């Protein structure tokens, strides 16, 4: 299997639930990202991991907790979400080598609905 | 002022015509510029990247960059119905690890 794979594709959860989104990349990249895409809004960068170290955290609420156990896997742990957190969550990966950054490769996303 | 601005559309273009998509950005120090295409219900896919002023052509696609005007555009020649999608402009800032900032996208419809 190649590319960036996200599971689940769809998720419906209540505000008191705890769930996790999973992302796996088979491209040999060393950086991984979480983006949020809401209707009629630009893609919002949430977190960046480079060489398994978190290097960006764009003021994301603590109810979103990322985890990057290795360069191929990325998780987004969710708890006590709000209805406004309903969105498409996209994982992406790239190669980062000093001043060189390859373009992002995106997964197909997880469509999250918070009820 | 938004960091990356695009007209959300929808932009309707007849089949076979040239579709012109525009994007402006606010950070004058931006280095790299990308166009992504996103079909409904799918993830964004990279179609063009451009790093220096001028035109860059790839098949039916031409990206144009004017750093003085902080303007980047995408032209699609001989538009096909399969080009109907949302086109996202993305700009990389100077600092930070791959801090790619996206516009909200322009929805393009090619009419047969």
PDB file of C-alpha atoms in Angstrom:
ATOM      1  CA  UNK A   1       0.000   0.000   0.000  1.00  0.00           C
ATOM      2  CA  UNK A   2       1.330   3.442  -0.863  1.00  0.00           C
ATOM      3  CA  UNK A   3       0.418   7.020  -0.031  1.00  0.00           C
ATOM      4  CA  UNK A   4      -1.210   8.466   3.049  1.00  0.00           C
ATOM      5  CA  UNK A   5      -3.995   6.441   4.655  1.00  0.00           C
ATOM      6  CA  UNK A   6      -6.444   7.778   7.211  1.00  0.00           C
ATOM      7  CA  UNK A   7      -8.907   5.851   9.355  1.00  0.00           C
ATOM      8  CA  UNK A   8     -11.751   5.992   9.976  1.00  0.00           C
ATOM      9  CA  UNK A   9     -13.189   7.721   6.915  1.00  0.00           C
ATOM     10  CA  UNK A  10     -16.253   8.842   8.850  1.00  0.00           C
ATOM     11  CA  UNK A  11     -16.765   9.294  12.577  1.00  0.00           C
ATOM     12  CA  UNK A  12     -19.783  10.411  14.561  1.00  0.00           C
ATOM     13  CA  UNK A  13     -19.197  11.038  18.235  1.00  0.00           C
ATOM     14  CA  UNK A  14     -20.948  12.586  21.169  1.00  0.00           C
ATOM     15  CA  UNK A  15     -19.506  15.469  23.093  1.00  0.00           C
ATOM     16  CA  UNK A  16     -18.494  13.223  25.988  1.00  0.00           C
ATOM     17  CA  UNK A  17     -16.823  10.533  23.895  1.00  0.00           C
ATOM     18  CA  UNK A  18     -13.121   9.866  23.433  1.00  0.00           C
ATOM     19  CA  UNK A  19     -11.936   8.758  20.022  1.00  0.00           C
ATOM     20  CA  UNK A  20      -8.754   8.756  17.967  1.00  0.00           C
ATOM     21  CA  UNK A  21      -7.988   9.449  14.329  1.00  0.00           C
ATOM     22  CA  UNK A  22      -5.177   7.503  12.720  1.00  0.00           C
ATOM     23  CA  UNK A  23      -2.873   8.381   9.855  1.00  0.00           C
ATOM     24  CA  UNK A  24      -0.211   6.233   8.236  1.00  0.00           C
ATOM     25  CA  UNK A  25       2.159   7.200   5.440  1.00  0.00           C
ATOM     26  CA  UNK A  26       4.097   4.806   3.216  1.00  0.00           C
ATOM     27  CA  UNK A  27       6.101   7.427   1.339  1.00  0.00           C
ATOM     28  CA  UNK A  28       9.250   7.490   3.456  1.00  0.00           C
ATOM     29  CA  UNK A  29       8.519  11.063   4.511  1.00  0.00           C
ATOM     30  CA  UNK A  30       9.827  12.510   7.770  1.00  0.00           C
ATOM     31  CA  UNK A  31       7.202  15.151   8.545  1.00  0.00           C
ATOM     32  CA  UNK A  32       3.495  14.736   9.227  1.00  0.00           C
ATOM     33  CA  UNK A  33       0.681  17.232   9.658  1.00  0.00           C
ATOM     34  CA  UNK A  34      -2.891  17.553  10.833  1.00  0.00           C
ATOM     35  CA  UNK A  35      -5.135  20.039   9.021  1.00  0.00           C
ATOM     36  CA  UNK A  36      -8.763  20.928   9.705  1.00  0.00           C
ATOM     37  CA  UNK A  37     -11.076  21.769   6.807  1.00  0.00           C
ATOM     38  CA  UNK A  38     -14.395  23.380   7.667  1.00  0.00           C
ATOM     39  CA  UNK A  39     -17.050  24.448   5.189  1.00  0.00           C
ATOM     40  CA  UNK A  40     -16.221  27.720   3.418  1.00  0.00           C
ATOM     41  CA  UNK A  41     -13.036  28.213   5.424  1.00  0.00           C
ATOM     42  CA  UNK A  42      -9.399  27.734   4.435  1.00  0.00           C
ATOM     43  CA  UNK A  43      -7.515  24.644   5.466  1.00  0.00           C
ATOM     44  CA  UNK A  44      -6.246  25.300   8.978  1.00  0.00           C
ATOM     45  CA  UNK A  45      -2.917  23.892  10.088  1.00  0.00           C
ATOM     46  CA  UNK A  46      -3.255  22.242  13.506  1.00  0.00           C
ATOM     47  CA  UNK A  47      -0.019  20.373  14.217  1.00  0.00           C
ATOM     48  CA  UNK A  48       3.270  19.588  12.520  1.00  0.00           C
ATOM     49  CA  UNK A  49       5.658  16.820  13.484  1.00  0.00           C
ATOM     50  CA  UNK A  50       9.134  16.731  11.999  1.00  0.00           C
ATOM     51  CA  UNK A  51      11.281  13.693  12.824  1.00  0.00           C
ATOM     52  CA  UNK A  52       8.661  12.747  15.421  1.00  0.00           C
ATOM     53  CA  UNK A  53       9.068  16.053  17.254  1.00  0.00           C
ATOM     54  CA  UNK A  54       6.183  18.480  17.390  1.00  0.00           C
ATOM     55  CA  UNK A  55       7.348  21.687  15.764  1.00  0.00           C
ATOM     56  CA  UNK A  56       4.058  23.516  15.255  1.00  0.00           C
ATOM     57  CA  UNK A  57       0.995  23.859  17.420  1.00  0.00           C
ATOM     58  CA  UNK A  58      -1.334  26.481  16.044  1.00  0.00           C
ATOM     59  CA  UNK A  59      -3.193  27.408  19.236  1.00  0.00           C
ATOM     60  CA  UNK A  60      -5.319  24.309  19.013  1.00  0.00           C
ATOM     61  CA  UNK A  61      -7.625  23.607  22.002  1.00  0.00           C
ATOM     62  CA  UNK A  62      -6.379  20.966  24.392  1.00  0.00           C
ATOM     63  CA  UNK A  63      -9.330  18.718  23.540  1.00  0.00           C
ATOM     64  CA  UNK A  64      -7.234  17.806  20.485  1.00  0.00           C
ATOM     65  CA  UNK A  65      -4.108  15.849  21.417  1.00  0.00           C
ATOM     66  CA  UNK A  66      -1.676  14.666  18.737  1.00  0.00           C
ATOM     67  CA  UNK A  67       0.702  11.740  19.001  1.00  0.00           C
ATOM     68  CA  UNK A  68       3.494  10.745  16.634  1.00  0.00           C
ATOM     69  CA  UNK A  69       5.106   7.480  17.764  1.00  0.00           C
ATOM     70  CA  UNK A  70       7.288   7.212  14.643  1.00  0.00           C
ATOM     71  CA  UNK A  71       7.746   8.933  11.301  1.00  0.00           C
ATOM     72  CA  UNK A  72       5.109   6.760   9.607  1.00  0.00           C
ATOM     73  CA  UNK A  73       2.243   7.111  12.075  1.00  0.00           C
ATOM     74  CA  UNK A  74       0.287  10.045  13.405  1.00  0.00           C
ATOM     75  CA  UNK A  75      -2.712  10.089  15.716  1.00  0.00           C
ATOM     76  CA  UNK A  76      -5.164  12.751  16.798  1.00  0.00           C
ATOM     77  CA  UNK A  77      -6.823  11.953  20.109  1.00  0.00           C
ATOM     78  CA  UNK A  78     -10.181  13.609  20.630  1.00  0.00           C
ATOM     79  CA  UNK A  79     -12.088  14.174  23.873  1.00  0.00           C
ATOM     80  CA  UNK A  80     -14.986  16.358  25.003  1.00  0.00           C
ATOM     81  CA  UNK A  81     -15.355  17.908  21.561  1.00  0.00           C
ATOM     82  CA  UNK A  82     -17.823  20.615  20.640  1.00  0.00           C
ATOM     83  CA  UNK A  83     -20.271  20.624  17.698  1.00  0.00           C
ATOM     84  CA  UNK A  84     -18.160  23.328  16.013  1.00  0.00           C
ATOM     85  CA  UNK A  85     -15.326  20.795  15.825  1.00  0.00           C
ATOM     86  CA  UNK A  86     -17.279  18.950  13.143  1.00  0.00           C
ATOM     87  CA  UNK A  87     -15.114  19.113  10.029  1.00  0.00           C
ATOM     88  CA  UNK A  88     -12.908  17.157   7.659  1.00  0.00           C
ATOM     89  CA  UNK A  89      -9.597  16.327   9.327  1.00  0.00           C
ATOM     90  CA  UNK A  90      -6.788  15.845   6.865  1.00  0.00           C
ATOM     91  CA  UNK A  91      -3.441  14.253   7.500  1.00  0.00           C
ATOM     92  CA  UNK A  92      -0.492  15.068   5.259  1.00  0.00           C
ATOM     93  CA  UNK A  93       3.170  14.190   4.991  1.00  0.00           C
ATOM     94  CA  UNK A  94       6.263  15.624   3.355  1.00  0.00           C
ATOM     95  CA  UNK A  95      10.036  15.442   3.255  1.00  0.00           C
ATOM     96  CA  UNK A  96      11.815  18.106   5.283  1.00  0.00           C
ATOM     97  CA  UNK A  97      15.580  18.374   4.807  1.00  0.00           C
ATOM     98  CA  UNK A  98      16.994  21.638   6.054  1.00  0.00           C
ATOM     99  CA  UNK A  99      15.849  24.333   3.658  1.00  0.00           C
ATOM    100  CA  UNK A 100      14.163  21.823   1.344  1.00  0.00           C
ATOM    101  CA  UNK A 101      10.531  20.909   1.935  1.00  0.00           C
ATOM    102  CA  UNK A 102       8.683  18.749  -0.539  1.00  0.00           C
ATOM    103  CA  UNK A 103       5.037  19.493  -1.307  1.00  0.00           C
ATOM    104  CA  UNK A 104       2.429  17.973   0.960  1.00  0.00           C
ATOM    105  CA  UNK A 105       0.770  14.662   0.193  1.00  0.00           C
ATOM    106  CA  UNK A 106      -2.676  14.425   1.755  1.00  0.00           C
ATOM    107  CA  UNK A 107      -4.705  11.510   2.982  1.00  0.00           C
ATOM    108  CA  UNK A 108      -8.399  11.195   2.138  1.00  0.00           C
ATOM    109  CA  UNK A 109      -9.422  12.641   5.467  1.00  0.00           C
ATOM    110  CA  UNK A 110     -11.756  11.723   8.303  1.00  0.00           C
ATOM    111  CA  UNK A 111     -15.181  13.347   8.200  1.00  0.00           C
ATOM    112  CA  UNK A 112     -15.972  14.045  11.855  1.00  0.00           C
ATOM    113  CA  UNK A 113     -19.430  14.896  13.144  1.00  0.00           C
ATOM    114  CA  UNK A 114     -19.865  15.875  16.789  1.00  0.00           C
ATOM    115  CA  UNK A 115     -23.409  15.534  18.087  1.00  0.00           C
TER     116      UNK A 115
ATOM    117  CA  UNK B   1      -6.455  41.038   5.759  1.00  0.00           C
ATOM    118  CA  UNK B   2      -6.437  37.329   4.978  1.00  0.00           C
ATOM    119  CA  UNK B   3      -3.009  35.809   4.481  1.00  0.00           C
ATOM    120  CA  UNK B   4      -4.037  34.112   1.247  1.00  0.00           C
ATOM    121  CA  UNK B   5      -7.091  35.336  -0.619  1.00  0.00           C
ATOM    122  CA  UNK B   6      -9.052  33.674  -3.375  1.00  0.00           C
ATOM    123  CA  UNK B   7     -12.412  34.405  -4.895  1.00  0.00           C
ATOM    124  CA  UNK B   8     -14.594  31.565  -3.617  1.00  0.00           C
ATOM    125  CA  UNK B   9     -16.593  31.473  -6.832  1.00  0.00           C
ATOM    126  CA  UNK B  10     -18.305  29.559  -8.220  1.00  0.00           C
ATOM    127  CA  UNK B  11     -16.495  30.246 -11.461  1.00  0.00           C
ATOM    128  CA  UNK B  12     -18.246  28.836 -14.516  1.00  0.00           C
ATOM    129  CA  UNK B  13     -16.312  28.336 -17.743  1.00  0.00           C
ATOM    130  CA  UNK B  14     -17.496  26.685 -20.973  1.00  0.00           C
ATOM    131  CA  UNK B  15     -15.743  23.523 -22.071  1.00  0.00           C
ATOM    132  CA  UNK B  16     -12.709  24.244 -24.222  1.00  0.00           C
ATOM    133  CA  UNK B  17     -12.200  27.769 -22.881  1.00  0.00           C
ATOM    134  CA  UNK B  18      -9.429  29.043 -20.630  1.00  0.00           C
ATOM    135  CA  UNK B  19     -10.138  29.041 -16.901  1.00  0.00           C
ATOM    136  CA  UNK B  20      -8.264  31.687 -14.922  1.00  0.00           C
ATOM    137  CA  UNK B  21      -7.895  31.346 -11.165  1.00  0.00           C
ATOM    138  CA  UNK B  22      -6.357  34.088  -9.059  1.00  0.00           C
ATOM    139  CA  UNK B  23      -4.746  34.309  -5.645  1.00  0.00           C
ATOM    140  CA  UNK B  24      -3.145  37.116  -3.640  1.00  0.00           C
ATOM    141  CA  UNK B  25      -1.025  36.799  -0.521  1.00  0.00           C
ATOM    142  CA  UNK B  26      -0.030  39.222   2.197  1.00  0.00           C
ATOM    143  CA  UNK B  27       3.421  37.999   3.335  1.00  0.00           C
ATOM    144  CA  UNK B  28       5.927  39.647   1.009  1.00  0.00           C
ATOM    145  CA  UNK B  29       8.637  37.234   2.153  1.00  0.00           C
ATOM    146  CA  UNK B  30       6.776  34.159   0.911  1.00  0.00           C
ATOM    147  CA  UNK B  31       8.976  31.796  -1.063  1.00  0.00           C
ATOM    148  CA  UNK B  32       6.941  28.963  -2.513  1.00  0.00           C
ATOM    149  CA  UNK B  33       3.534  28.820  -4.110  1.00  0.00           C
ATOM    150  CA  UNK B  34       1.320  25.853  -4.838  1.00  0.00           C
ATOM    151  CA  UNK B  35      -1.950  25.041  -6.511  1.00  0.00           C
ATOM    152  CA  UNK B  36      -3.927  22.084  -5.217  1.00  0.00           C
ATOM    153  CA  UNK B  37      -7.053  20.613  -6.771  1.00  0.00           C
ATOM    154  CA  UNK B  38      -9.733  19.132  -4.549  1.00  0.00           C
ATOM    155  CA  UNK B  39     -12.633  17.157  -5.944  1.00  0.00           C
ATOM    156  CA  UNK B  40     -15.768  17.025  -3.827  1.00  0.00           C
ATOM    157  CA  UNK B  41     -15.330  14.531  -1.005  1.00  0.00           C
ATOM    158  CA  UNK B  42     -11.674  13.952  -1.832  1.00  0.00           C
ATOM    159  CA  UNK B  43      -8.355  15.174  -0.482  1.00  0.00           C
ATOM    160  CA  UNK B  44      -6.331  17.998  -2.068  1.00  0.00           C
ATOM    161  CA  UNK B  45      -3.810  16.926  -4.695  1.00  0.00           C
ATOM    162  CA  UNK B  46      -0.882  19.015  -5.881  1.00  0.00           C
ATOM    163  CA  UNK B  47      -1.073  20.103  -9.505  1.00  0.00           C
ATOM    164  CA  UNK B  48       1.472  22.927  -9.777  1.00  0.00           C
ATOM    165  CA  UNK B  49       4.258  24.548  -7.798  1.00  0.00           C
ATOM    166  CA  UNK B  50       6.111  27.758  -8.646  1.00  0.00           C
ATOM    167  CA  UNK B  51       9.024  29.440  -6.910  1.00  0.00           C
ATOM    168  CA  UNK B  52      10.228  32.292  -9.148  1.00  0.00           C
ATOM    169  CA  UNK B  53       8.593  35.134 -11.022  1.00  0.00           C
ATOM    170  CA  UNK B  54       7.140  34.367 -14.423  1.00  0.00           C
ATOM    171  CA  UNK B  55       5.234  31.511 -15.963  1.00  0.00           C
ATOM    172  CA  UNK B  56       5.543  27.785 -15.457  1.00  0.00           C
ATOM    173  CA  UNK B  57       3.753  25.451 -17.829  1.00  0.00           C
ATOM    174  CA  UNK B  58       2.791  21.811 -17.324  1.00  0.00           C
ATOM    175  CA  UNK B  59       0.488  20.387 -19.956  1.00  0.00           C
ATOM    176  CA  UNK B  60      -2.757  22.351 -19.972  1.00  0.00           C
ATOM    177  CA  UNK B  61      -1.822  24.151 -16.747  1.00  0.00           C
ATOM    178  CA  UNK B  62       0.182  27.370 -16.448  1.00  0.00           C
ATOM    179  CA  UNK B  63       1.080  28.941 -13.126  1.00  0.00           C
ATOM    180  CA  UNK B  64       2.016  32.629 -13.084  1.00  0.00           C
ATOM    181  CA  UNK B  65       3.817  34.376 -10.249  1.00  0.00           C
ATOM    182  CA  UNK B  66       4.343  38.092  -9.690  1.00  0.00           C
ATOM    183  CA  UNK B  67       6.070  38.648  -6.354  1.00  0.00           C
ATOM    184  CA  UNK B  68       6.044  42.448  -6.688  1.00  0.00           C
ATOM    185  CA  UNK B  69       2.258  42.381  -6.892  1.00  0.00           C
ATOM    186  CA  UNK B  70       1.993  39.425  -4.477  1.00  0.00           C
ATOM    187  CA  UNK B  71      -0.137  37.625  -6.976  1.00  0.00           C
ATOM    188  CA  UNK B  72      -0.198  34.074  -8.258  1.00  0.00           C
ATOM    189  CA  UNK B  73      -2.571  32.635 -10.840  1.00  0.00           C
ATOM    190  CA  UNK B  74      -3.426  29.358 -12.499  1.00  0.00           C
ATOM    191  CA  UNK B  75      -4.571  29.085 -16.088  1.00  0.00           C
ATOM    192  CA  UNK B  76      -6.235  25.940 -17.396  1.00  0.00           C
ATOM    193  CA  UNK B  77      -6.335  25.741 -21.177  1.00  0.00           C
ATOM    194  CA  UNK B  78      -8.861  23.671 -23.120  1.00  0.00           C
ATOM    195  CA  UNK B  79     -10.949  23.223 -19.975  1.00  0.00           C
ATOM    196  CA  UNK B  80     -12.605  19.849 -19.538  1.00  0.00           C
ATOM    197  CA  UNK B  81     -15.585  18.860 -17.350  1.00  0.00           C
ATOM    198  CA  UNK B  82     -13.123  16.751 -15.356  1.00  0.00           C
ATOM    199  CA  UNK B  83     -11.406  19.995 -14.313  1.00  0.00           C
ATOM    200  CA  UNK B  84     -14.487  20.899 -12.271  1.00  0.00           C
ATOM    201  CA  UNK B  85     -13.217  21.040  -8.693  1.00  0.00           C
ATOM    202  CA  UNK B  86     -12.153  23.435  -5.971  1.00  0.00           C
ATOM    203  CA  UNK B  87      -8.697  24.903  -6.538  1.00  0.00           C
ATOM    204  CA  UNK B  88      -6.684  25.802  -3.464  1.00  0.00           C
ATOM    205  CA  UNK B  89      -3.853  28.304  -3.513  1.00  0.00           C
ATOM    206  CA  UNK B  90      -1.172  27.676  -0.878  1.00  0.00           C
ATOM    207  CA  UNK B  91       1.795  29.802   0.118  1.00  0.00           C
ATOM    208  CA  UNK B  92       4.852  28.833   2.116  1.00  0.00           C
ATOM    209  CA  UNK B  93       6.250  31.387   4.499  1.00  0.00           C
ATOM    210  CA  UNK B  94       9.928  31.998   4.919  1.00  0.00           C
ATOM    211  CA  UNK B  95      10.171  30.677   8.462  1.00  0.00           C
ATOM    212  CA  UNK B  96       8.849  27.565  10.109  1.00  0.00           C
ATOM    213  CA  UNK B  97       8.729  23.965   9.168  1.00  0.00           C
ATOM    214  CA  UNK B  98       6.579  23.696   6.056  1.00  0.00           C
ATOM    215  CA  UNK B  99       4.113  26.282   7.346  1.00  0.00           C
ATOM    216  CA  UNK B 100       1.827  26.193   4.330  1.00  0.00           C
ATOM    217  CA  UNK B 101      -1.032  28.697   4.405  1.00  0.00           C
ATOM    218  CA  UNK B 102      -4.068  27.971   2.254  1.00  0.00           C
ATOM    219  CA  UNK B 103      -6.671  30.184   0.695  1.00  0.00           C
ATOM    220  CA  UNK B 104     -10.301  29.191   1.003  1.00  0.00           C
ATOM    221  CA  UNK B 105     -10.366  27.870  -2.545  1.00  0.00           C
ATOM    222  CA  UNK B 106     -12.182  28.724  -5.774  1.00  0.00           C
ATOM    223  CA  UNK B 107     -14.895  26.381  -6.941  1.00  0.00           C
ATOM    224  CA  UNK B 108     -14.605  25.896 -10.708  1.00  0.00           C
ATOM    225  CA  UNK B 109     -17.328  24.408 -12.892  1.00  0.00           C
ATOM    226  CA  UNK B 110     -16.665  23.532 -16.530  1.00  0.00           C
ATOM    227  CA  UNK B 111     -19.908  23.471 -18.501  1.00  0.00           C
ATOM    228  CA  UNK B 112     -20.146  20.985 -21.405  1.00  0.00           C
TER     229      UNK B 112
END
